[in-house]
Short mmCIF file of C-alpha atoms in Angstrom, two decimals:
data_model
loop_
_atom_site.label_atom_id
_atom_site.label_comp_id
_atom_site.label_asym_id
_atom_site.label_seq_id
_atom_site.Cartn_x
_atom_site.Cartn_y
_atom_site.Cartn_z
CA MET A 13 84.19 51.43 79.25
CA GLY A 14 83.41 50.41 82.53
CA ARG A 15 79.60 51.04 84.16
CA ASN A 16 79.93 49.94 87.64
CA ARG A 17 76.91 51.19 89.81
CA LEU A 18 78.24 53.06 92.76
CA GLU A 19 76.74 53.30 96.05
CA ARG A 20 74.42 56.69 96.29
CA PRO A 21 76.76 58.30 93.77
CA THR A 22 77.06 62.29 93.95
CA VAL A 23 75.35 64.14 91.12
CA ALA A 24 75.95 67.79 90.39
CA VAL A 25 73.33 69.65 88.38
CA CYS A 26 74.38 72.81 86.88
CA GLY A 27 71.58 75.38 86.12
CA LEU A 28 68.24 75.62 88.18
CA GLY A 29 65.54 76.11 85.67
CA ILE A 30 62.99 74.27 84.38
CA ALA A 31 65.20 71.04 83.47
CA GLY A 32 67.33 71.62 86.24
CA ILE A 33 64.95 71.32 88.81
CA SER A 34 63.22 68.33 87.30
CA ALA A 35 66.88 66.62 87.32
CA CYS A 36 67.45 67.30 90.75
CA LYS A 37 63.83 65.84 91.97
CA ASN A 38 64.06 62.71 89.45
CA LEU A 39 67.58 61.79 90.26
CA THR A 40 67.11 62.30 93.98
CA GLU A 41 64.08 60.19 93.83
CA ALA A 42 66.06 57.51 92.26
CA GLY A 43 68.59 57.36 95.04
CA PHE A 44 71.28 59.82 93.85
CA ASP A 45 72.93 62.39 96.42
CA VAL A 46 72.31 65.50 94.23
CA THR A 47 73.43 69.04 94.66
CA GLY A 48 72.13 71.78 92.28
CA PHE A 49 74.06 74.94 91.35
CA ASP A 50 72.88 78.46 89.86
CA ALA A 51 74.46 81.54 89.87
CA SER A 52 71.35 83.61 90.50
CA ASP A 53 69.90 84.29 93.91
CA ALA A 54 66.75 82.21 93.36
CA ILE A 55 65.87 79.25 91.07
CA GLY A 56 63.85 79.74 87.81
CA GLY A 57 66.75 80.36 85.20
CA LEU A 58 65.53 82.31 82.53
CA TRP A 59 62.34 83.00 84.45
CA HIS A 60 63.73 84.40 87.19
CA TYR A 61 63.78 88.24 86.98
CA SER A 62 67.01 90.08 88.40
CA GLU A 63 68.60 93.46 87.51
CA GLY A 64 71.93 92.12 86.39
CA GLU A 65 72.27 90.35 82.74
CA ARG A 66 72.03 86.83 84.02
CA THR A 67 68.52 86.60 83.04
CA SER A 68 66.32 87.97 80.42
CA CYS A 69 62.89 87.54 82.06
CA LEU A 70 60.85 90.71 81.78
CA TYR A 71 59.72 92.31 85.11
CA ASN A 72 56.14 92.34 84.22
CA THR A 73 55.92 88.94 82.31
CA ARG A 74 53.44 86.59 83.67
CA ALA A 75 54.12 83.40 81.47
CA LEU A 76 51.92 80.53 82.68
CA VAL A 77 52.91 77.14 83.02
CA ARG A 78 50.88 75.52 80.47
CA ARG A 79 51.62 71.63 81.28
CA ARG A 80 52.79 71.05 84.69
CA ASP A 81 55.02 68.22 85.73
CA SER A 82 53.86 64.51 85.84
CA ASP A 83 53.23 64.03 89.64
CA VAL A 84 52.83 67.41 91.18
CA PRO A 85 49.40 68.13 92.90
CA LEU A 86 49.77 72.00 92.30
CA GLU A 87 47.89 74.24 89.89
CA PRO A 88 49.97 75.98 87.36
CA GLY A 89 50.69 79.60 87.76
CA GLU A 90 53.49 82.04 87.04
CA ILE A 91 56.66 79.96 86.01
CA GLN A 92 58.77 81.45 88.52
CA GLU A 93 56.06 80.98 91.52
CA TYR A 94 55.47 77.48 90.10
CA LEU A 95 58.95 76.40 90.37
CA GLU A 96 59.48 77.42 93.88
CA SER A 97 56.30 75.40 94.80
CA TYR A 98 57.54 72.32 93.01
CA ALA A 99 60.99 72.72 95.12
CA ARG A 100 59.33 73.17 98.05
CA HIS A 101 56.82 70.19 97.57
CA PHE A 102 59.68 67.72 97.06
CA GLY A 103 62.07 69.12 99.68
CA LEU A 104 64.70 70.16 97.27
CA GLY A 105 65.59 73.36 99.00
CA PRO A 106 68.66 72.08 101.32
CA ARG A 107 70.20 70.35 97.97
CA LEU A 108 70.22 73.80 96.24
CA ARG A 109 73.12 76.03 96.21
CA LEU A 110 72.37 79.21 94.83
CA GLU A 111 74.46 82.39 94.14
CA THR A 112 77.17 79.81 93.37
CA ARG A 113 78.51 79.98 89.79
CA VAL A 114 80.25 76.84 88.09
CA SER A 115 83.30 78.66 86.68
CA ALA A 116 85.12 75.53 85.42
CA VAL A 117 84.70 71.89 85.11
CA ASN A 118 87.67 69.19 84.90
CA ARG A 119 87.82 65.52 84.75
CA VAL A 120 90.13 64.00 87.15
CA GLY A 121 90.37 60.37 87.40
CA ASN A 122 86.73 59.06 87.53
CA LYS A 123 85.44 62.40 89.20
CA TRP A 124 83.98 65.65 87.98
CA HIS A 125 85.76 68.47 89.47
CA LEU A 126 83.69 71.67 89.71
CA GLN A 127 85.26 74.95 90.25
CA LEU A 128 82.67 77.02 92.36
CA THR A 129 82.65 80.79 92.67
CA LYS A 130 80.10 82.21 95.27
CA LEU A 131 78.67 85.74 94.79
CA ASP A 132 81.40 87.29 97.11
CA GLY A 133 84.03 86.00 94.82
CA GLU A 134 84.94 83.09 97.34
CA SER A 135 86.28 80.15 95.31
CA GLU A 136 86.07 76.34 96.19
CA GLU A 137 86.42 72.90 94.20
CA GLN A 138 84.28 70.20 95.00
CA ALA A 139 84.15 66.77 93.03
CA PHE A 140 81.19 64.56 92.00
CA ASP A 141 80.61 61.28 90.41
CA ARG A 142 78.22 62.59 87.98
CA LEU A 143 77.36 65.77 86.02
CA VAL A 144 74.45 67.10 84.40
CA LEU A 145 74.31 70.32 82.34
CA CYS A 146 70.87 72.34 82.63
CA THR A 147 72.43 75.70 81.65
CA GLY A 148 69.63 76.33 79.16
CA LEU A 149 69.06 76.70 75.33
CA ASN A 150 68.82 80.62 75.94
CA HIS A 151 72.25 81.00 77.03
CA SER A 152 73.13 84.31 75.68
CA PRO A 153 71.63 86.52 73.21
CA LYS A 154 72.53 86.34 69.64
CA GLN A 155 75.01 88.98 68.65
CA ILE A 156 73.82 90.70 65.34
CA HIS A 157 75.48 93.79 64.10
CA PHE A 158 73.60 96.41 62.16
CA ASP A 159 75.38 99.11 60.06
CA GLY A 160 75.33 102.44 61.54
CA ILE A 161 73.99 101.24 64.95
CA GLU A 162 77.27 102.92 66.77
CA ASP A 163 76.06 106.37 65.55
CA PHE A 164 72.69 106.01 67.21
CA LYS A 165 71.69 108.52 69.59
CA GLY A 166 68.96 106.86 71.31
CA GLN A 167 69.07 103.73 73.81
CA VAL A 168 69.95 100.18 72.74
CA PHE A 169 68.73 97.14 74.58
CA ASN A 170 68.67 93.20 73.86
CA THR A 171 66.77 90.85 75.72
CA HIS A 172 69.06 90.71 78.65
CA THR A 173 69.73 94.18 79.30
CA TYR A 174 65.90 95.04 79.02
CA LYS A 175 64.15 94.30 82.15
CA ARG A 176 61.02 96.54 82.39
CA GLN A 177 59.20 99.42 80.79
CA GLY A 178 60.47 101.88 83.55
CA ASP A 179 63.85 101.42 81.69
CA LEU A 180 62.30 103.73 79.10
CA TYR A 181 62.05 106.65 81.35
CA LYS A 182 65.68 106.83 81.64
CA LEU A 183 65.32 108.23 78.17
CA HIS A 184 62.07 109.87 77.98
CA SER A 185 58.35 108.95 78.80
CA LEU A 186 57.15 109.21 75.18
CA ALA A 187 59.74 106.95 73.48
CA ARG A 188 59.24 105.58 70.01
CA VAL A 189 60.28 101.99 70.30
CA LEU A 190 61.64 99.44 67.54
CA ILE A 191 61.69 96.12 68.54
CA VAL A 192 63.86 93.98 66.10
CA GLY A 193 62.59 90.30 65.76
CA LEU A 194 59.40 88.73 66.10
CA GLY A 195 58.92 86.02 68.76
CA ALA A 196 57.56 85.16 72.02
CA THR A 197 60.00 87.66 73.80
CA ALA A 198 59.44 90.29 71.56
CA THR A 199 55.75 90.16 71.64
CA ASP A 200 55.98 89.82 75.49
CA ILE A 201 57.90 93.23 75.32
CA ALA A 202 55.44 94.73 73.03
CA ARG A 203 52.43 93.97 74.98
CA GLY A 204 54.27 95.46 78.04
CA LEU A 205 54.62 98.71 76.47
CA VAL A 206 51.54 99.40 75.46
CA GLY A 207 49.91 102.71 76.82
CA ILE A 208 53.53 103.72 77.85
CA ALA A 209 55.82 104.07 74.66
CA LYS A 210 54.54 106.77 72.19
CA SER A 211 54.93 104.14 69.29
CA ILE A 212 55.57 100.47 69.11
CA SER A 213 57.03 98.88 65.76
CA ILE A 214 58.15 95.25 65.62
CA SER A 215 60.68 94.64 62.58
CA HIS A 216 60.54 91.26 61.09
CA ARG A 217 62.01 89.35 58.08
CA ASN A 218 60.21 86.40 57.74
CA GLY A 219 57.02 86.67 59.83
CA CYS A 220 55.64 83.61 62.12
CA LEU A 221 52.38 81.82 62.89
CA MET A 222 50.09 83.55 65.29
CA LEU A 223 47.91 80.98 66.91
CA PRO A 224 45.20 81.12 69.87
CA PHE A 225 46.51 79.38 72.82
CA GLY A 226 43.77 77.02 73.59
CA LYS A 227 43.35 75.40 70.16
CA ALA A 228 47.01 75.18 69.47
CA ASN A 229 47.69 73.59 72.89
CA ASP A 230 44.98 70.78 72.53
CA PHE A 231 46.54 70.21 68.85
CA CYS A 232 49.97 69.94 70.20
CA PHE A 233 49.13 67.54 72.95
CA PRO A 234 46.22 65.47 71.39
CA PRO A 235 44.78 62.02 72.99
CA LEU A 236 47.20 59.24 73.35
CA ARG A 237 45.50 57.28 70.54
CA THR A 238 46.30 60.07 68.13
CA GLN A 239 49.87 60.50 69.53
CA ARG A 240 50.32 56.61 69.18
CA ASP A 241 49.32 56.92 65.40
CA ASN A 242 51.40 59.93 64.78
CA VAL A 243 54.51 57.91 65.80
CA LYS A 244 54.28 56.22 62.62
CA ARG A 245 54.63 59.41 60.52
CA PRO A 246 58.07 60.52 59.45
CA VAL A 247 59.39 63.99 61.08
CA MET A 248 58.77 66.00 58.13
CA GLU A 249 55.24 64.67 57.38
CA GLN A 250 54.36 65.44 60.99
CA ALA A 251 56.02 68.92 60.56
CA GLN A 252 53.80 69.42 57.39
CA MET A 253 50.82 68.28 59.15
CA PHE A 254 51.38 70.70 62.00
CA HIS A 255 51.86 73.61 59.64
CA LYS A 256 48.63 72.97 57.76
CA ALA A 257 46.59 72.85 60.87
CA PHE A 258 48.20 75.99 62.26
CA VAL A 259 47.63 78.02 59.27
CA LYS A 260 43.87 76.74 59.33
CA MET A 261 43.76 77.61 63.14
CA GLN A 262 45.21 80.81 62.66
CA ASP A 263 42.87 81.88 59.71
CA GLU A 264 39.82 80.85 61.63
CA ALA A 265 41.07 82.58 65.02
CA PHE A 266 42.21 85.95 63.23
CA SER A 267 41.59 88.21 60.63
CA MET A 268 45.16 88.73 59.13
CA LYS A 269 46.08 92.07 57.45
CA PRO A 270 48.39 92.10 54.48
CA GLU A 271 50.53 95.07 55.86
CA TRP A 272 51.55 93.13 58.54
CA GLY A 273 53.57 90.75 56.23
CA LEU A 274 52.75 87.63 57.63
CA GLU A 275 51.19 85.71 54.88
CA ASN A 276 54.11 83.36 54.15
CA PRO A 277 55.27 82.27 57.57
CA PRO A 278 58.19 80.03 57.93
CA PRO A 279 56.49 76.31 59.08
CA MET A 280 57.72 74.42 62.09
CA PRO A 281 60.27 73.29 63.02
CA TYR A 282 62.23 76.32 61.35
CA LYS A 283 60.32 78.88 63.67
CA LEU A 284 57.76 78.43 66.54
CA PRO A 285 54.46 80.17 66.37
CA ILE A 286 53.65 83.10 68.79
CA ILE A 287 50.62 83.05 70.95
CA GLY A 288 48.16 85.88 69.45
CA ASP A 289 45.94 86.15 72.59
CA GLY A 290 46.08 89.82 73.37
CA PHE A 291 48.93 90.43 70.81
CA TYR A 292 46.30 90.41 67.90
CA GLU A 293 44.16 93.12 69.42
CA HIS A 294 47.22 95.43 69.65
CA LEU A 295 47.77 94.86 66.11
CA VAL A 296 44.27 95.75 64.90
CA SER A 297 44.01 98.75 67.20
CA GLY A 298 47.46 99.79 65.82
CA ALA A 299 49.01 100.24 69.23
CA VAL A 300 51.64 97.69 67.83
CA SER A 301 52.73 97.93 64.28
CA LEU A 302 54.63 95.44 62.22
CA VAL A 303 57.13 96.65 59.89
CA PRO A 304 60.01 95.11 57.42
CA GLY A 305 63.30 94.02 58.36
CA LEU A 306 65.98 96.53 59.74
CA LYS A 307 68.61 97.42 57.15
CA ARG A 308 70.41 100.28 58.63
CA VAL A 309 70.72 102.49 61.69
CA TYR A 310 71.21 106.18 61.77
CA GLU A 311 71.43 108.89 64.62
CA SER A 312 67.46 109.12 64.92
CA HIS A 313 65.90 106.79 62.57
CA VAL A 314 66.27 103.51 60.89
CA GLU A 315 66.02 102.26 57.01
CA LEU A 316 63.88 99.36 56.45
CA SER A 317 64.40 96.55 53.95
CA ASP A 318 61.71 97.95 51.69
CA GLY A 319 63.54 101.29 51.51
CA SER A 320 61.24 103.33 54.08
CA SER A 321 62.42 104.93 57.15
CA LEU A 322 61.24 105.02 60.74
CA GLU A 323 61.88 107.56 63.54
CA VAL A 324 62.93 105.60 66.56
CA ASP A 325 64.22 106.52 70.20
CA VAL A 326 64.77 103.02 71.54
CA ILE A 327 65.91 99.95 69.67
CA ILE A 328 65.28 96.36 71.55
CA ILE A 329 67.15 93.72 69.84
CA SER A 330 65.22 90.35 70.25
CA VAL A 331 66.41 88.03 67.70
CA GLY A 332 66.89 84.75 69.71
CA TYR A 333 69.87 83.05 71.80
CA THR A 334 72.66 80.91 71.28
CA LYS A 335 74.02 78.05 73.23
CA SER A 336 77.54 77.37 74.50
CA TYR A 337 79.03 74.14 75.88
CA SER A 338 82.63 75.66 76.41
CA LEU A 339 82.40 75.09 80.29
CA LEU A 340 83.51 71.41 79.26
CA GLY A 341 86.46 72.30 77.51
CA PRO A 342 87.95 69.31 75.87
CA TRP A 343 84.48 67.43 76.50
CA ASP A 344 82.46 69.87 74.50
CA PRO A 345 79.93 67.83 72.77
CA SER A 346 79.93 70.09 69.95
CA ARG A 347 83.74 70.09 69.57
CA ASN A 348 83.78 68.20 66.20
CA MET A 349 80.44 69.63 64.41
CA PRO A 350 80.24 68.42 60.87
CA GLN A 351 81.33 70.99 58.17
CA ALA A 352 78.07 70.38 56.43
CA TRP A 353 76.14 71.85 59.60
CA LYS A 354 78.59 74.77 59.67
CA ASP A 355 77.70 75.41 55.96
CA THR A 356 74.00 75.26 56.23
CA PRO A 357 72.16 78.72 56.24
CA GLY A 358 70.24 77.71 59.11
CA SER A 359 72.93 76.94 61.37
CA MET A 360 73.56 80.64 61.85
CA GLY A 361 76.71 79.85 64.00
CA ARG A 362 75.09 77.80 66.49
CA PRO A 363 76.76 74.72 67.94
CA LEU A 364 75.47 71.17 67.21
CA PRO A 365 76.09 68.76 69.96
CA ARG A 366 76.60 65.02 69.24
CA LEU A 367 74.53 63.18 71.97
CA TYR A 368 72.77 60.04 72.42
CA GLN A 369 69.10 60.61 72.61
CA GLY A 370 70.00 64.34 72.68
CA ILE A 371 70.90 63.61 76.67
CA PHE A 372 73.91 61.37 77.05
CA SER A 373 77.69 62.23 76.50
CA LEU A 374 79.47 59.95 74.19
CA ASP A 375 82.57 60.39 76.13
CA PHE A 376 81.18 59.46 79.46
CA PRO A 377 77.85 58.44 79.20
CA ASP A 378 77.69 56.85 82.64
CA SER A 379 78.58 60.35 84.08
CA LEU A 380 77.77 62.94 81.94
CA ALA A 381 74.53 64.27 80.49
CA TYR A 382 72.67 67.35 79.06
CA LEU A 383 68.83 68.00 79.94
CA GLU A 384 68.60 71.29 77.87
CA HIS A 385 68.96 69.92 74.43
CA VAL A 386 65.80 67.78 73.93
CA GLY A 387 62.85 69.53 71.96
CA ALA A 388 60.69 66.51 71.82
CA THR A 389 57.48 68.53 72.70
CA LEU A 390 56.75 72.21 72.85
CA SER A 391 56.65 71.84 76.71
CA ALA A 392 59.71 72.83 78.39
CA THR A 393 58.20 71.23 81.74
CA ILE A 394 57.35 68.04 80.01
CA ASN A 395 60.68 67.72 78.07
CA GLY A 396 62.83 68.38 81.30
CA ASP A 397 60.54 65.82 83.32
CA LEU A 398 60.73 62.90 80.68
CA ALA A 399 64.54 63.35 80.03
CA SER A 400 65.32 63.46 83.47
CA MET A 401 63.15 60.42 84.26
CA ALA A 402 65.07 58.43 81.54
CA LEU A 403 68.23 59.71 82.98
CA ALA A 404 67.82 58.74 86.33
CA GLN A 405 66.64 55.12 85.40
CA VAL A 406 69.67 54.77 83.05
CA TRP A 407 72.23 55.98 85.75
CA ALA A 408 70.49 53.88 88.50
CA GLY A 409 71.18 50.88 86.14
CA ASN A 410 67.55 49.91 85.44
CA THR A 411 67.87 50.93 81.90
CA LYS A 412 70.96 49.74 80.05
CA LEU A 413 72.69 51.99 77.57
CA PRO A 414 73.23 50.48 73.96
CA SER A 415 76.73 49.75 72.73
CA ASP A 416 78.95 52.62 71.99
CA ALA A 417 78.83 52.01 68.32
CA GLU A 418 74.94 52.26 68.62
CA MET A 419 74.97 55.63 70.62
CA ALA A 420 77.13 56.97 68.04
CA ARG A 421 74.92 56.04 65.15
CA ASN A 422 71.81 57.46 67.07
CA ALA A 423 73.87 60.72 67.67
CA ASP A 424 74.81 61.12 64.00
CA LYS A 425 71.40 60.22 62.89
CA GLN A 426 69.96 63.24 64.96
CA ASN A 427 72.60 65.46 63.63
CA GLN A 428 71.90 64.48 60.00
CA MET A 429 68.30 65.49 60.71
CA ALA A 430 69.29 68.82 62.03
CA ILE A 431 71.64 69.40 59.02
CA SER A 432 68.90 68.44 56.64
CA LEU A 433 66.35 70.80 58.24
CA ALA A 434 68.90 73.64 58.55
CA SER A 435 69.92 73.16 54.57
CA LYS A 436 66.11 74.22 53.83
CA GLY A 437 65.88 77.34 55.74
CA GLU A 438 66.36 78.94 59.39
CA ILE A 439 66.06 76.20 61.77
CA TYR A 440 64.50 77.48 65.35
CA ASP A 441 67.30 75.54 67.29
CA PRO A 442 69.48 72.42 66.85
CA ALA A 443 67.56 70.86 69.76
CA MET A 444 66.18 68.43 67.75
CA VAL A 445 65.23 64.86 68.29
CA ASP A 446 63.20 62.58 65.91
CA ARG A 447 60.21 62.73 67.85
CA PRO A 448 58.41 59.42 67.38
CA GLU A 449 61.61 57.52 68.04
CA TRP A 450 62.42 59.51 71.10
CA ASN A 451 59.03 59.13 72.70
CA LEU A 452 59.32 55.26 72.22
CA TRP A 453 62.67 55.11 73.76
CA VAL A 454 61.85 57.45 76.68
CA ASP A 455 58.61 55.09 77.37
CA LYS A 456 61.01 52.17 77.74
CA ALA A 457 63.98 53.84 79.40
CA ALA A 458 61.96 55.69 82.10
CA GLY A 459 59.46 52.96 82.56
CA LEU A 460 56.42 54.80 81.64
CA GLY A 461 54.37 51.85 80.33
CA ILE A 462 52.09 53.96 78.11
CA TYR A 463 52.61 52.22 74.79
CA ASP A 464 52.31 48.91 76.00
CA ARG A 465 48.65 49.99 77.35
CA ILE A 466 47.62 51.85 74.22
CA GLY A 467 48.58 49.17 71.73
CA ASN A 468 47.60 45.52 71.26
CA GLY A 469 49.90 43.69 73.61
CA TRP A 470 48.62 41.83 76.84
CA LYS A 471 48.91 44.71 78.94
CA SER A 472 46.66 46.76 76.74
CA TRP A 473 44.06 43.99 76.83
CA ARG A 474 44.47 43.73 80.89
CA LEU A 475 43.88 47.39 81.45
CA MET A 476 40.67 47.54 79.15
CA LEU A 477 39.36 44.45 81.10
CA THR A 478 40.31 45.76 84.44
CA ASP A 479 39.91 49.32 84.42
CA TYR A 480 38.04 50.33 81.07
CA ARG A 481 37.46 53.80 82.42
CA LEU A 482 41.07 54.41 82.60
CA TYR A 483 41.81 52.71 79.57
CA LYS A 484 39.29 54.74 77.61
CA ALA A 485 40.31 58.06 78.98
CA LEU A 486 44.00 57.29 78.27
CA LEU A 487 43.25 56.61 74.67
CA ASP A 488 40.76 59.28 73.67
CA GLY A 489 40.63 61.78 76.69
CA THR A 490 42.20 64.93 77.28
CA PHE A 491 46.00 64.48 77.54
CA VAL A 492 47.91 65.74 80.82
CA PRO A 493 51.27 64.93 82.14
CA GLN A 494 49.84 62.61 84.96
CA VAL A 495 49.93 59.78 82.40
CA TYR A 496 53.57 59.61 82.81
CA ARG A 497 53.12 58.53 86.24
CA LEU A 498 50.14 56.10 86.16
CA PHE A 499 51.95 52.87 85.72
CA ASP A 500 54.43 50.76 87.76
CA GLU A 501 57.14 49.28 85.26
CA GLY A 502 59.51 48.55 88.25
CA LYS A 503 61.54 51.79 87.11
CA ARG A 504 60.64 55.28 88.02
CA LYS A 505 58.22 55.84 90.96
CA PRO A 506 54.60 55.88 89.88
CA TRP A 507 52.31 58.55 91.67
CA ALA A 508 49.60 57.40 93.72
CA GLY A 509 47.41 60.18 92.96
CA ALA A 510 47.90 59.83 89.15
CA ARG A 511 44.76 57.91 88.24
CA GLU A 512 42.50 60.34 90.38
CA SER A 513 44.20 63.35 89.00
CA PHE A 514 43.97 62.10 85.32
CA LEU A 515 40.39 61.12 85.57
CA ARG A 516 39.41 64.48 87.33
CA ALA A 517 41.12 66.35 84.50
CA ASN A 518 38.77 64.19 82.22
CA GLY A 519 35.87 65.25 83.71
CA MET A 520 35.27 61.67 85.55
CA ARG A 521 35.59 62.82 89.17
#
């Protein structure tokens, strides 16, 4: 297939959440003419609150940006506020078209034709050279049916329709609430209802790890020397190492009660931990109760998997999300999912796309990409920043893609890893890449220059001799994303303030 460089190609970015905003910034920086689209009236994706069903962010949630982007001299805050500041800082506003839904995509000649529908119903068609899908892993809530739920006399919400605690007053102010599912969203909802609902119960089948944020964050993002050494470990060995450390961390931070049913939590990557800061105290005080899985719903009560019953007025279903690639029609990257994936207990009906490095379409690698499918780290901001930096450098011609056959082998290898993991239990989501391999690839593709400077090559020796403070902090200091903008490899643009910001974060300024 041809890979001709176009002069200032036009790029459409569909979805303006964390990944979409990063894509707009990094592709614009690389010289592309970028236009971003979102059906909402503001950027933020999942994190932008609206009364409609397009978002599921809670009205009162104050989720913090734990790891900011690599070249932003802004302090983390609420995610929505942070993304808006990011867009203003890089002057992205004129490139963003809000209240504009991409309702259809067609391939006409060598262009991607987008059918755009505005909030007032007006439609138009616009053609672009390249297309990036950032519509989010959390596309729509999973639809799970519980026997008898149609007979329930109370109110039923899911994580898209439940918006804020005031919604409960539509029923009555002393509601007995049952939240089905134990994850980050469920614990956010429970915290928000404390002091409002008469009782709050969370129904779960498998439990999950509960961690203190600070220690968990430091463990997931260790110094680069440790990250370098971990690159050599197989994926499952890394997962086992994480799980063992997390269990120890949980037991040291919290006194777990047997009646909570959390004694045998699924390990990563089958289920992500929840952050216990604040939530643990509600469990101890009894403000929030953990109960067995939901078996059946009746008019005014539910039956749990242990045979007990619970009187409830409100049921909030929070059992995760599913992803759809149907917008691409015949170019849907999940259209030929292996039967082995469909048959695994952990697939749960979710699509498994076939992509090179979790990013590039195998049909049109030069013009079609996805930036919501890479779960290389536990930070959405880092994932989006790294993936879009690599994408921008590939499409700019500074990094070459391998042969079609090699890209297919990489995609199949990633899929086989997902199938293997899903065959052993409920996988968190299929957005899995071989983390060590992917980190090495993105370092070269984006032009980060990190691994050459923490290894044994001449660039490492040169840095040690010319800037020992930076070299030492790079190897053993506190990890912050500014490391991704420190070095100039002739590809992505470095940030002039990266060294100062990195050293300051390590207490060296």
